[in-house]
JSON list of C-alpha atoms in Angstrom, two decimals:
[
{"chain": "A", "resi": 1, "resn": "MET", "atom": "CA", "xyz": [46.33, 47.67, -9.90]},
{"chain": "A", "resi": 2, "resn": "SER", "atom": "CA", "xyz": [48.85, 49.68, -11.79]},
{"chain": "A", "resi": 3, "resn": "PHE", "atom": "CA", "xyz": [53.02, 49.40, -12.59]},
{"chain": "A", "resi": 4, "resn": "HIS", "atom": "CA", "xyz": [54.81, 52.10, -12.93]},
{"chain": "A", "resi": 5, "resn": "LEU", "atom": "CA", "xyz": [56.73, 52.54, -16.14]},
{"chain": "A", "resi": 6, "resn": "SER", "atom": "CA", "xyz": [60.45, 54.47, -15.78]},
{"chain": "A", "resi": 7, "resn": "LYS", "atom": "CA", "xyz": [60.83, 57.00, -18.41]},
{"chain": "A", "resi": 8, "resn": "GLU", "atom": "CA", "xyz": [63.74, 54.43, -20.46]},
{"chain": "A", "resi": 9, "resn": "SER", "atom": "CA", "xyz": [61.09, 51.94, -20.41]},
{"chain": "A", "resi": 10, "resn": "GLN", "atom": "CA", "xyz": [58.20, 54.05, -22.05]},
{"chain": "A", "resi": 11, "resn": "THR", "atom": "CA", "xyz": [61.22, 54.59, -24.54]},
{"chain": "A", "resi": 12, "resn": "ALA", "atom": "CA", "xyz": [62.21, 51.33, -24.47]},
{"chain": "A", "resi": 13, "resn": "LEU", "atom": "CA", "xyz": [58.46, 50.14, -25.05]},
{"chain": "A", "resi": 14, "resn": "LEU", "atom": "CA", "xyz": [57.51, 53.20, -27.63]},
{"chain": "A", "resi": 15, "resn": "ALA", "atom": "CA", "xyz": [60.38, 52.14, -29.80]},
{"chain": "A", "resi": 16, "resn": "THR", "atom": "CA", "xyz": [59.91, 48.64, -30.21]},
{"chain": "A", "resi": 17, "resn": "THR", "atom": "CA", "xyz": [56.38, 49.25, -31.33]},
{"chain": "A", "resi": 18, "resn": "ALA", "atom": "CA", "xyz": [57.09, 51.74, -33.05]},
{"chain": "A", "resi": 19, "resn": "LEU", "atom": "CA", "xyz": [59.71, 49.28, -35.21]},
{"chain": "A", "resi": 20, "resn": "ALA", "atom": "CA", "xyz": [57.54, 46.10, -34.59]},
{"chain": "A", "resi": 21, "resn": "SER", "atom": "CA", "xyz": [54.07, 48.26, -36.29]},
{"chain": "A", "resi": 22, "resn": "THR", "atom": "CA", "xyz": [56.63, 49.52, -39.33]},
{"chain": "A", "resi": 23, "resn": "THR", "atom": "CA", "xyz": [57.37, 46.11, -39.90]},
{"chain": "A", "resi": 24, "resn": "ALA", "atom": "CA", "xyz": [53.91, 44.23, -39.15]},
{"chain": "A", "resi": 25, "resn": "ALA", "atom": "CA", "xyz": [53.33, 46.96, -41.92]},
{"chain": "A", "resi": 26, "resn": "ALA", "atom": "CA", "xyz": [55.62, 46.80, -44.53]},
{"chain": "A", "resi": 27, "resn": "LEU", "atom": "CA", "xyz": [55.15, 42.86, -44.29]},
{"chain": "A", "resi": 28, "resn": "ASN", "atom": "CA", "xyz": [51.79, 43.31, -45.06]},
{"chain": "A", "resi": 29, "resn": "LEU", "atom": "CA", "xyz": [52.00, 45.63, -47.69]},
{"chain": "A", "resi": 30, "resn": "SER", "atom": "CA", "xyz": [54.13, 43.56, -49.23]},
{"chain": "A", "resi": 31, "resn": "LEU", "atom": "CA", "xyz": [51.11, 40.96, -49.52]},
{"chain": "A", "resi": 32, "resn": "SER", "atom": "CA", "xyz": [49.09, 43.08, -51.73]},
{"chain": "A", "resi": 33, "resn": "LEU", "atom": "CA", "xyz": [52.37, 45.16, -54.12]},
{"chain": "A", "resi": 34, "resn": "ILE", "atom": "CA", "xyz": [54.28, 42.41, -54.82]},
{"chain": "A", "resi": 35, "resn": "LEU", "atom": "CA", "xyz": [52.40, 38.41, -53.61]},
{"chain": "A", "resi": 36, "resn": "THR", "atom": "CA", "xyz": [49.43, 39.67, -55.47]},
{"chain": "A", "resi": 37, "resn": "PRO", "atom": "CA", "xyz": [50.57, 40.79, -58.57]},
{"chain": "A", "resi": 38, "resn": "ARG", "atom": "CA", "xyz": [52.70, 37.56, -59.17]},
{"chain": "A", "resi": 39, "resn": "LEU", "atom": "CA", "xyz": [49.74, 35.33, -58.09]},
{"chain": "A", "resi": 40, "resn": "LEU", "atom": "CA", "xyz": [47.83, 36.98, -60.74]},
{"chain": "A", "resi": 41, "resn": "GLU", "atom": "CA", "xyz": [50.03, 35.99, -62.77]},
{"chain": "A", "resi": 42, "resn": "LEU", "atom": "CA", "xyz": [49.76, 31.74, -62.80]},
{"chain": "A", "resi": 43, "resn": "PRO", "atom": "CA", "xyz": [47.43, 29.83, -64.38]},
{"chain": "A", "resi": 44, "resn": "THR", "atom": "CA", "xyz": [43.52, 29.38, -61.77]},
{"chain": "A", "resi": 45, "resn": "PRO", "atom": "CA", "xyz": [45.00, 26.79, -59.49]},
{"chain": "A", "resi": 46, "resn": "LEU", "atom": "CA", "xyz": [47.81, 27.63, -59.61]},
{"chain": "A", "resi": 47, "resn": "MET", "atom": "CA", "xyz": [47.52, 30.40, -57.96]},
{"chain": "A", "resi": 48, "resn": "LEU", "atom": "CA", "xyz": [44.76, 29.62, -55.47]},
{"chain": "A", "resi": 49, "resn": "ARG", "atom": "CA", "xyz": [46.93, 27.29, -54.25]},
{"chain": "A", "resi": 50, "resn": "ALA", "atom": "CA", "xyz": [49.42, 29.77, -53.54]},
{"chain": "A", "resi": 51, "resn": "TRP", "atom": "CA", "xyz": [47.02, 32.47, -52.20]},
{"chain": "A", "resi": 52, "resn": "GLN", "atom": "CA", "xyz": [45.95, 29.68, -49.53]},
{"chain": "A", "resi": 53, "resn": "ARG", "atom": "CA", "xyz": [49.30, 28.63, -48.22]},
{"chain": "A", "resi": 54, "resn": "ALA", "atom": "CA", "xyz": [50.51, 32.11, -48.24]},
{"chain": "A", "resi": 55, "resn": "HIS", "atom": "CA", "xyz": [47.42, 33.36, -46.08]},
{"chain": "A", "resi": 56, "resn": "ALA", "atom": "CA", "xyz": [47.20, 30.23, -44.12]},
{"chain": "A", "resi": 57, "resn": "ARG", "atom": "CA", "xyz": [51.03, 31.51, -42.74]},
{"chain": "A", "resi": 58, "resn": "THR", "atom": "CA", "xyz": [50.36, 35.17, -42.36]},
{"chain": "A", "resi": 59, "resn": "GLU", "atom": "CA", "xyz": [46.42, 35.20, -41.25]},
{"chain": "A", "resi": 60, "resn": "ALA", "atom": "CA", "xyz": [47.00, 35.08, -37.59]},
{"chain": "A", "resi": 61, "resn": "PRO", "atom": "CA", "xyz": [50.58, 36.36, -36.90]},
{"chain": "A", "resi": 62, "resn": "LEU", "atom": "CA", "xyz": [49.83, 40.31, -38.13]},
{"chain": "A", "resi": 63, "resn": "PRO", "atom": "CA", "xyz": [46.54, 40.54, -37.05]},
{"chain": "A", "resi": 64, "resn": "LEU", "atom": "CA", "xyz": [47.98, 39.56, -33.15]},
{"chain": "A", "resi": 65, "resn": "SER", "atom": "CA", "xyz": [51.33, 41.46, -33.87]},
{"chain": "A", "resi": 66, "resn": "THR", "atom": "CA", "xyz": [49.46, 44.53, -35.39]},
{"chain": "A", "resi": 67, "resn": "LEU", "atom": "CA", "xyz": [46.96, 44.37, -31.87]},
{"chain": "A", "resi": 68, "resn": "ALA", "atom": "CA", "xyz": [50.00, 43.67, -29.30]},
{"chain": "A", "resi": 69, "resn": "CYS", "atom": "CA", "xyz": [51.01, 47.07, -31.28]},
{"chain": "A", "resi": 70, "resn": "GLY", "atom": "CA", "xyz": [48.00, 48.96, -30.45]},
{"chain": "A", "resi": 71, "resn": "ALA", "atom": "CA", "xyz": [47.88, 47.44, -26.96]},
{"chain": "A", "resi": 72, "resn": "SER", "atom": "CA", "xyz": [51.76, 48.81, -26.09]},
{"chain": "A", "resi": 73, "resn": "TYR", "atom": "CA", "xyz": [50.21, 52.34, -28.15]},
{"chain": "A", "resi": 74, "resn": "ALA", "atom": "CA", "xyz": [47.24, 52.96, -25.79]},
{"chain": "A", "resi": 75, "resn": "LEU", "atom": "CA", "xyz": [49.04, 51.71, -22.76]},
{"chain": "A", "resi": 76, "resn": "LEU", "atom": "CA", "xyz": [52.31, 54.06, -23.39]},
{"chain": "A", "resi": 77, "resn": "ALA", "atom": "CA", "xyz": [48.81, 56.93, -24.50]},
{"chain": "A", "resi": 78, "resn": "HIS", "atom": "CA", "xyz": [47.37, 55.90, -21.12]},
{"chain": "A", "resi": 79, "resn": "ARG", "atom": "CA", "xyz": [50.57, 56.53, -19.21]},
{"chain": "A", "resi": 80, "resn": "THR", "atom": "CA", "xyz": [51.83, 59.51, -21.36]},
{"chain": "A", "resi": 81, "resn": "GLY", "atom": "CA", "xyz": [48.49, 61.14, -21.97]},
{"chain": "A", "resi": 82, "resn": "SER", "atom": "CA", "xyz": [49.87, 61.63, -25.73]},
{"chain": "A", "resi": 83, "resn": "ARG", "atom": "CA", "xyz": [47.12, 62.34, -28.43]},
{"chain": "A", "resi": 84, "resn": "ALA", "atom": "CA", "xyz": [49.49, 60.96, -30.67]},
{"chain": "A", "resi": 85, "resn": "LEU", "atom": "CA", "xyz": [49.94, 57.91, -29.47]},
{"chain": "A", "resi": 86, "resn": "ALA", "atom": "CA", "xyz": [46.12, 57.76, -28.62]},
{"chain": "A", "resi": 87, "resn": "ALA", "atom": "CA", "xyz": [45.42, 57.97, -32.01]},
{"chain": "A", "resi": 88, "resn": "ALA", "atom": "CA", "xyz": [48.20, 55.22, -32.87]},
{"chain": "A", "resi": 89, "resn": "ALA", "atom": "CA", "xyz": [46.39, 52.67, -31.64]},
{"chain": "A", "resi": 90, "resn": "ALA", "atom": "CA", "xyz": [43.56, 53.37, -32.69]},
{"chain": "A", "resi": 91, "resn": "LEU", "atom": "CA", "xyz": [45.18, 52.71, -35.47]},
{"chain": "A", "resi": 92, "resn": "CYS", "atom": "CA", "xyz": [46.46, 49.20, -35.58]},
{"chain": "A", "resi": 93, "resn": "LEU", "atom": "CA", "xyz": [43.34, 48.49, -33.29]},
{"chain": "A", "resi": 94, "resn": "SER", "atom": "CA", "xyz": [40.81, 49.35, -36.18]},
{"chain": "A", "resi": 95, "resn": "VAL", "atom": "CA", "xyz": [43.02, 46.28, -38.40]},
{"chain": "A", "resi": 96, "resn": "LEU", "atom": "CA", "xyz": [40.11, 43.62, -36.55]},
{"chain": "A", "resi": 97, "resn": "PRO", "atom": "CA", "xyz": [37.23, 45.09, -38.00]},
{"chain": "A", "resi": 98, "resn": "TRP", "atom": "CA", "xyz": [38.32, 45.51, -41.52]},
{"chain": "A", "resi": 99, "resn": "THR", "atom": "CA", "xyz": [39.79, 41.98, -41.54]},
{"chain": "A", "resi": 100, "resn": "ARG", "atom": "CA", "xyz": [36.18, 40.68, -39.63]},
{"chain": "A", "resi": 101, "resn": "LEU", "atom": "CA", "xyz": [34.27, 42.20, -41.57]},
{"chain": "A", "resi": 102, "resn": "LEU", "atom": "CA", "xyz": [34.96, 42.87, -44.89]},
{"chain": "A", "resi": 103, "resn": "MET", "atom": "CA", "xyz": [38.03, 40.26, -45.31]},
{"chain": "A", "resi": 104, "resn": "ARG", "atom": "CA", "xyz": [37.12, 36.97, -43.95]},
{"chain": "A", "resi": 105, "resn": "ARG", "atom": "CA", "xyz": [33.14, 37.32, -44.27]},
{"chain": "A", "resi": 106, "resn": "ARG", "atom": "CA", "xyz": [33.04, 38.71, -48.28]},
{"chain": "A", "resi": 107, "resn": "LEU", "atom": "CA", "xyz": [36.32, 36.93, -50.20]},
{"chain": "A", "resi": 108, "resn": "ASP", "atom": "CA", "xyz": [38.37, 34.77, -47.46]},
{"chain": "A", "resi": 109, "resn": "ALA", "atom": "CA", "xyz": [35.49, 31.89, -48.09]},
{"chain": "A", "resi": 110, "resn": "GLU", "atom": "CA", "xyz": [34.84, 32.70, -51.11]},
{"chain": "A", "resi": 111, "resn": "ILE", "atom": "CA", "xyz": [38.61, 31.88, -52.41]},
{"chain": "A", "resi": 112, "resn": "ALA", "atom": "CA", "xyz": [39.01, 28.70, -50.66]},
{"chain": "A", "resi": 113, "resn": "ARG", "atom": "CA", "xyz": [35.34, 27.75, -52.32]},
{"chain": "A", "resi": 114, "resn": "LEU", "atom": "CA", "xyz": [37.18, 28.84, -56.00]},
{"chain": "A", "resi": 115, "resn": "ALA", "atom": "CA", "xyz": [40.31, 26.87, -54.87]},
{"chain": "A", "resi": 116, "resn": "ASP", "atom": "CA", "xyz": [38.56, 23.39, -54.11]},
{"chain": "A", "resi": 117, "resn": "GLU", "atom": "CA", "xyz": [36.91, 24.26, -56.78]},
{"chain": "A", "resi": 118, "resn": "ALA", "atom": "CA", "xyz": [39.98, 24.00, -58.83]},
{"chain": "A", "resi": 119, "resn": "ASN", "atom": "CA", "xyz": [41.20, 21.37, -56.67]},
{"chain": "A", "resi": 120, "resn": "ALA", "atom": "CA", "xyz": [38.05, 19.60, -57.95]},
{"chain": "A", "resi": 121, "resn": "ALA", "atom": "CA", "xyz": [38.71, 20.07, -61.55]},
{"chain": "A", "resi": 122, "resn": "ARG", "atom": "CA", "xyz": [42.55, 20.07, -61.49]},
{"chain": "A", "resi": 123, "resn": "ALA", "atom": "CA", "xyz": [41.31, 15.94, -62.27]},
{"chain": "A", "resi": 124, "resn": "THR", "atom": "CA", "xyz": [40.03, 16.90, -65.12]},
{"chain": "A", "resi": 125, "resn": "GLN", "atom": "CA", "xyz": [42.74, 19.67, -66.26]},
{"chain": "A", "resi": 126, "resn": "GLU", "atom": "CA", "xyz": [39.38, 22.65, -66.98]},
{"chain": "A", "resi": 127, "resn": "VAL", "atom": "CA", "xyz": [38.71, 26.00, -65.08]},
{"chain": "A", "resi": 128, "resn": "SER", "atom": "CA", "xyz": [36.20, 27.03, -66.84]},
{"chain": "A", "resi": 129, "resn": "ALA", "atom": "CA", "xyz": [36.75, 30.83, -67.92]},
{"chain": "A", "resi": 130, "resn": "ALA", "atom": "CA", "xyz": [33.90, 32.44, -65.71]},
{"chain": "A", "resi": 131, "resn": "GLN", "atom": "CA", "xyz": [35.57, 30.05, -62.60]},
{"chain": "A", "resi": 132, "resn": "GLU", "atom": "CA", "xyz": [39.22, 31.71, -63.52]},
{"chain": "A", "resi": 133, "resn": "ALA", "atom": "CA", "xyz": [37.65, 35.43, -63.82]},
{"chain": "A", "resi": 134, "resn": "SER", "atom": "CA", "xyz": [35.74, 35.06, -60.47]},
{"chain": "A", "resi": 135, "resn": "ALA", "atom": "CA", "xyz": [39.69, 33.67, -59.08]},
{"chain": "A", "resi": 136, "resn": "LYS", "atom": "CA", "xyz": [41.11, 36.17, -60.25]},
{"chain": "A", "resi": 137, "resn": "TRP", "atom": "CA", "xyz": [39.26, 39.09, -59.72]},
{"chain": "A", "resi": 138, "resn": "LEU", "atom": "CA", "xyz": [38.55, 37.59, -55.81]},
{"chain": "A", "resi": 139, "resn": "VAL", "atom": "CA", "xyz": [43.20, 37.57, -55.49]},
{"chain": "A", "resi": 140, "resn": "ASP", "atom": "CA", "xyz": [42.70, 40.94, -57.23]},
{"chain": "A", "resi": 141, "resn": "GLN", "atom": "CA", "xyz": [40.25, 42.55, -54.65]},
{"chain": "A", "resi": 142, "resn": "TRP", "atom": "CA", "xyz": [41.41, 40.63, -51.78]},
{"chain": "A", "resi": 143, "resn": "GLY", "atom": "CA", "xyz": [44.93, 42.87, -52.64]},
{"chain": "A", "resi": 144, "resn": "VAL", "atom": "CA", "xyz": [43.58, 45.82, -53.14]},
{"chain": "A", "resi": 145, "resn": "TYR", "atom": "CA", "xyz": [41.85, 45.31, -49.09]},
{"chain": "A", "resi": 146, "resn": "ASN", "atom": "CA", "xyz": [44.17, 44.18, -47.49]},
{"chain": "A", "resi": 147, "resn": "LEU", "atom": "CA", "xyz": [45.69, 47.44, -48.29]},
{"chain": "A", "resi": 148, "resn": "GLY", "atom": "CA", "xyz": [43.94, 48.85, -45.77]},
{"chain": "A", "resi": 149, "resn": "ARG", "atom": "CA", "xyz": [45.26, 46.21, -43.34]},
{"chain": "A", "resi": 150, "resn": "GLY", "atom": "CA", "xyz": [48.39, 47.95, -43.69]},
{"chain": "A", "resi": 151, "resn": "VAL", "atom": "CA", "xyz": [48.59, 51.68, -44.88]},
{"chain": "A", "resi": 152, "resn": "PRO", "atom": "CA", "xyz": [46.96, 52.60, -40.72]},
{"chain": "A", "resi": 153, "resn": "VAL", "atom": "CA", "xyz": [49.17, 50.28, -39.18]},
{"chain": "A", "resi": 154, "resn": "LEU", "atom": "CA", "xyz": [52.67, 52.14, -41.28]},
{"chain": "A", "resi": 155, "resn": "VAL", "atom": "CA", "xyz": [50.29, 55.73, -40.43]},
{"chain": "A", "resi": 156, "resn": "ALA", "atom": "CA", "xyz": [50.67, 54.03, -36.55]},
{"chain": "A", "resi": 157, "resn": "GLY", "atom": "CA", "xyz": [54.19, 53.52, -37.25]},
{"chain": "A", "resi": 158, "resn": "ALA", "atom": "CA", "xyz": [55.00, 56.53, -37.97]},
{"chain": "A", "resi": 159, "resn": "ILE", "atom": "CA", "xyz": [53.27, 58.71, -34.83]},
{"chain": "A", "resi": 160, "resn": "GLY", "atom": "CA", "xyz": [55.61, 56.24, -33.16]},
{"chain": "A", "resi": 161, "resn": "VAL", "atom": "CA", "xyz": [58.29, 56.59, -34.48]},
{"chain": "A", "resi": 162, "resn": "PHE", "atom": "CA", "xyz": [57.87, 60.73, -35.17]},
{"chain": "A", "resi": 163, "resn": "SER", "atom": "CA", "xyz": [56.64, 60.86, -30.71]},
{"chain": "A", "resi": 164, "resn": "LEU", "atom": "CA", "xyz": [60.06, 59.23, -30.53]},
{"chain": "A", "resi": 165, "resn": "VAL", "atom": "CA", "xyz": [62.12, 62.17, -31.86]},
{"chain": "A", "resi": 166, "resn": "LEU", "atom": "CA", "xyz": [60.60, 64.89, -31.26]}
]
């Protein structure tokens, strides 16, 4: 089934998608550039609890909004034949394998395990130096890997904005 998008509707959809993708990228990048350094300053058990709360609040909305933007860019690329919008769609959709394969599989489960251990150790008020170093390294790595989700979406948003003005 095919439906028609007027030129005005395409422009409105592109503007909305460009705004949504740049906003999602900014929120995602703020986790790496603002939140992660502040978390690393905290004592380990508190750092892990704060990371878990932040992660729980952002793990669904940010990737889903990015995937929705990717679908919108793909629709617009199909309708207009724009290679730039096809590239923006691919950049947005690249977040899914990055998140699934690298972040969730390697880091999220390990940080959650360390948080459980830290909560258990909270009763004794002791966290070993090895646990502390491991936890800080993992949260720092998560912040670095999270940049890999934000930068492509930011580039996709820039492509969307440039497609609007050109």
